[in-house]
C-alpha positions as a printed Julia matrix, in Angstrom:
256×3 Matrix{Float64}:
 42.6     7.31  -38.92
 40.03    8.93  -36.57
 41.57   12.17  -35.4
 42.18   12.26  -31.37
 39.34   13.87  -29.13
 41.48   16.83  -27.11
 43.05   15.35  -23.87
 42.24   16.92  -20.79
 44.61   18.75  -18.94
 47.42   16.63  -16.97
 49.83   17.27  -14.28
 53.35   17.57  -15.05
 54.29   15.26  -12.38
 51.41   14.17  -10.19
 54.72   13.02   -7.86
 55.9    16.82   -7.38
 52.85   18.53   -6.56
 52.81   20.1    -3.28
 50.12   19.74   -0.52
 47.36   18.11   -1.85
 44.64   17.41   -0.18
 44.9    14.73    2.89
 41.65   12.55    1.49
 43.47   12.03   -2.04
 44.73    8.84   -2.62
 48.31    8.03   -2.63
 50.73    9.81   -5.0
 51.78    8.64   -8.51
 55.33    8.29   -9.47
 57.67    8.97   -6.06
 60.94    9.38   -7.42
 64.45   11.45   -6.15
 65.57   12.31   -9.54
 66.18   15.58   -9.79
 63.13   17.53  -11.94
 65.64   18.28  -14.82
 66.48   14.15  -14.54
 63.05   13.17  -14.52
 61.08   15.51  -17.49
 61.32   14.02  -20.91
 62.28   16.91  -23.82
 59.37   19.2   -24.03
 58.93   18.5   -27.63
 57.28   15.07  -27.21
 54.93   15.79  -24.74
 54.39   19.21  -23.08
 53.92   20.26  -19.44
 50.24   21.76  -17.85
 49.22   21.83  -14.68
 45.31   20.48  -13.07
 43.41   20.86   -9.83
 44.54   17.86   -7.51
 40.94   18.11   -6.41
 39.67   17.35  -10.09
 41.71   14.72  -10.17
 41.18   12.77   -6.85
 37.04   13.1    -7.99
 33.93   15.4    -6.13
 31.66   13.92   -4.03
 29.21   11.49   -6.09
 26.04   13.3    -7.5
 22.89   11.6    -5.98
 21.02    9.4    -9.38
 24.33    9.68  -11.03
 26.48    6.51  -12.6
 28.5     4.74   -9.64
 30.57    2.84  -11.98
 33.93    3.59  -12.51
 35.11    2.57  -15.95
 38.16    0.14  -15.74
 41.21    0.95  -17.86
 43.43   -1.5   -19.75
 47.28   -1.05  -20.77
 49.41   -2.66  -23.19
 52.73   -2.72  -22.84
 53.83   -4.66  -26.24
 57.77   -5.0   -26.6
 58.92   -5.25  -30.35
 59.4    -8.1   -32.16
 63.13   -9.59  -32.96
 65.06   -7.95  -35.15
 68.04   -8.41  -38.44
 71.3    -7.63  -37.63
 71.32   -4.91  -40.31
 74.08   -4.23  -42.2
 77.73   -2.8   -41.11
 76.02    0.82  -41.17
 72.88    0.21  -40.26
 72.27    2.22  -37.35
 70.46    0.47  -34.37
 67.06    2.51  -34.7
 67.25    1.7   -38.25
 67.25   -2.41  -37.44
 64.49   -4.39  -39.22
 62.33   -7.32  -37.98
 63.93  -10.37  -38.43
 61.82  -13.34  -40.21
 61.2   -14.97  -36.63
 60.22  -11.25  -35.6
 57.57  -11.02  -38.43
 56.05  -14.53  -37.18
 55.91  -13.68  -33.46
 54.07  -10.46  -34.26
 51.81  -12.34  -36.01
 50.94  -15.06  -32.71
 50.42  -11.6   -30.84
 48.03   -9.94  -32.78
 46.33  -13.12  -33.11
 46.45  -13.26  -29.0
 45.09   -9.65  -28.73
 41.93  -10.36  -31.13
 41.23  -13.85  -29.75
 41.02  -11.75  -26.0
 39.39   -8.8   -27.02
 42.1    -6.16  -26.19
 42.36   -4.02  -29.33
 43.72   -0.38  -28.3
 41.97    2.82  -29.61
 45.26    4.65  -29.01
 48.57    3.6   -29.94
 51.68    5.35  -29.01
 54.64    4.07  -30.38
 58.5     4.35  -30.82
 59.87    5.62  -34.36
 62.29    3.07  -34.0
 61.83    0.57  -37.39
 61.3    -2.6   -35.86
 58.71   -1.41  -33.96
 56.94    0.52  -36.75
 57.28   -2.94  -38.35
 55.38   -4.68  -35.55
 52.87   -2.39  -35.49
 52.27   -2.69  -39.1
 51.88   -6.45  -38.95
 49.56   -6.02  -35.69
 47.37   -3.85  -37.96
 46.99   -6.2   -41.06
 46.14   -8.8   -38.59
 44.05   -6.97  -35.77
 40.41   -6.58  -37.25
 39.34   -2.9   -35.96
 43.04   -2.03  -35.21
 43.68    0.16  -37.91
 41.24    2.28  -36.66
 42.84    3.36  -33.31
 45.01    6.45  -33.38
 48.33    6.29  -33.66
 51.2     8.49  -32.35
 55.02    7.96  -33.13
 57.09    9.15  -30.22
 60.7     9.04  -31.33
 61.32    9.94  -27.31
 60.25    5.97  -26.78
 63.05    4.76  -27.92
 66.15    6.78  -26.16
 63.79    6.46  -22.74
 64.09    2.76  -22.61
 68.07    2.73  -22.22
 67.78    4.91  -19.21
 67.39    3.9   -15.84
 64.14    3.72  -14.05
 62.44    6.85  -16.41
 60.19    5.08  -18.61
 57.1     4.47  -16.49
 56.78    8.09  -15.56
 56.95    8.87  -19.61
 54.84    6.6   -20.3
 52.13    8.23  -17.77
 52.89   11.52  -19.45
 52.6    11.08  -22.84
 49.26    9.01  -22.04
 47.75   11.22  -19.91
 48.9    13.89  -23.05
 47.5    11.56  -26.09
 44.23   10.47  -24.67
 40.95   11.02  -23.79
 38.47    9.77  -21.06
 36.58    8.08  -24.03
 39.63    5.92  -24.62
 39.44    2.77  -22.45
 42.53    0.65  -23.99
 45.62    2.06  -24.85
 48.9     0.37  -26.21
 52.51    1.71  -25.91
 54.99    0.0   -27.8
 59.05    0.15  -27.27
 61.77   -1.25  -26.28
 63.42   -2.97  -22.83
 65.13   -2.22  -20.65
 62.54    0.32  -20.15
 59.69   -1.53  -21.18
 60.11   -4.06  -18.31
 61.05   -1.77  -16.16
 57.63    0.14  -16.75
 55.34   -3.07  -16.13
 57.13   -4.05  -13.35
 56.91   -0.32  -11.7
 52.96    0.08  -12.35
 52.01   -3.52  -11.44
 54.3    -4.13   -8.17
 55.42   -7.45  -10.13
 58.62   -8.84  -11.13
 58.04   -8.58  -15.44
 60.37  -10.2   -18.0
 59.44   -9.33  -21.22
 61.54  -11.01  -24.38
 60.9    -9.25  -27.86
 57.17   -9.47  -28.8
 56.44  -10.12  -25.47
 52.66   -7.82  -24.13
 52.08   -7.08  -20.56
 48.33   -6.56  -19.97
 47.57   -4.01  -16.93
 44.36   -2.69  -15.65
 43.14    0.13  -13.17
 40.22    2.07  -12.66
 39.25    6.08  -13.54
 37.1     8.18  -14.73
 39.74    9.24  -16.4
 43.69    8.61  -17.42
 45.12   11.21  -14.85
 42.84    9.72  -12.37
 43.76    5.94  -13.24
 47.4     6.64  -12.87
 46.96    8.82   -9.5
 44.41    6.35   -8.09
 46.68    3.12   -8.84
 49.92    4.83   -7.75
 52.91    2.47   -8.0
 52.33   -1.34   -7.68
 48.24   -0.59   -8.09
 47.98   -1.22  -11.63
 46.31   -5.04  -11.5
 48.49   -7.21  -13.75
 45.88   -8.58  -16.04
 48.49  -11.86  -17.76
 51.51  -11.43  -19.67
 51.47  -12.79  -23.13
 54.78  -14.53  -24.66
 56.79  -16.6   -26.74
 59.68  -18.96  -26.07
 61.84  -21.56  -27.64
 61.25  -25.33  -27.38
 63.96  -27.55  -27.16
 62.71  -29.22  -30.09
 63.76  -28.18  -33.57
 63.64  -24.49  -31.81
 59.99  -23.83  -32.58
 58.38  -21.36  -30.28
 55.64  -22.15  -28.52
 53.0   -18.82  -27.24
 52.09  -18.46  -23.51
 49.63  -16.77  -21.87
 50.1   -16.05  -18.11
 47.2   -15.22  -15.69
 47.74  -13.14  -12.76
């Protein structure tokens, strides 16, 4: 595992920075929640500040690159798991055997379209650790992306409308502006919550269930200030569901 190229300073809440400047595009993350409500513990990922000005870009260089590179999300929801036994604690829950499968149809999903992260940040949480373990046997160039376990992931999911802004955090913290595709795996509610927050669409996502979101940046903090709420472009939305045959499941891929 490639170690991570330093991440470049990041706002603590691009939301709750006063007066920027009135050319910069619209604000990332609007909420009401009080500061202390919002902020996730300041052991998972810390808080430094950044020059609004940096990060809604300087005027274009004449003979430099126009292009802005497009950046490409994966929000991958665990696959189902065992029951566990009568003290198994719920972080401690394994994959089930259908579980194993369906992360198996995913990773094969991922290869076949070319969307194989370089950074992964992911929930301690076993069943998700398991996923991510069968993504990697199965994902040809995955086990070379760097991988973080944030055991924050999986206590931000059961709260209510918190996860997208972590998620923007601990990116923005993680990566680097070389890093084009990054995956976050957890848990819902949080995880649909999340998609459905960045891309302005209604997202379901069952267990093992991927939504794919782009936006464009020169960098993370710019992608997420840039897009705002609802400007993340929802790229598809990969799943699996039952037949009403002999239960088999059967994988879907939604455009958008």
């Amino acid at each position: 595992m490639r170690a991570p190229a330093p991440a470049a300073p990041i706002p603590a809440l691009l939301s709750r920075c006063s007066s920027p400047p009135s050319s910069a595009p619209r604000r990332l993350l609007s909420s009401s929640r009080t500061p202390a409500a919002c902020c996730p513990p300041p052991a998972v990922v810390r808080s430094v500040s950044v020059d609004l000005l940096a990060v809604a870009g300087e005027p274009a260089v004449a003979g430099a690159p126009s292009a802005t590179p497009c950046r490409r999300l994966i929000l991958l929801r665990h696959g189902d798991s065992a029951t566990g036994g009568r003290f198994t604690r719920d972080h401690d829950r394994p994959l089930s055997k259908a579980g194993r499968a369906d992360a198996i149809s995913v990773s094969n999903k991922l290869q076949q379209m070319g969307w194989v992260p370089e950074l992964i940040l992911c929930s301690d949480a076993m069943r998700t650790k398991e996923t991510l373990k069968i993504l990697q046997e199965h994902v040809h160039g995955l086990s070379e992306a760097v991988v973080h376990f944030i055991p924050s992931f999986y206590s931000i999911a059961a709260m209510d409308g918190q996860t997208a802004e972590h998620l923007q955090k601990a990116i923005c913290e993680y990566s680097s502006d070389e890093i084009l595709t990054v995956m976050c795996m957890g848990h819902n509610k949080g995880w649909e919550e999340a998609a459905s927050m960045f891309s302005g669409d209604s997202v379901l996502l069952e267990t093992c269930n991927a939504a794919l979101l782009e936006a464009a940046g020169k960098s993370w903090v710019e992608a997420f200030f840039v897009a705002g709420l609802g400007g993340w472009k929802l790229h598809g939305i990969w799943f699996l569901h039952a037949t009403e045959a002999f239960g088999l499941k059967v994988s879907t891929w939604l455009d958008r």
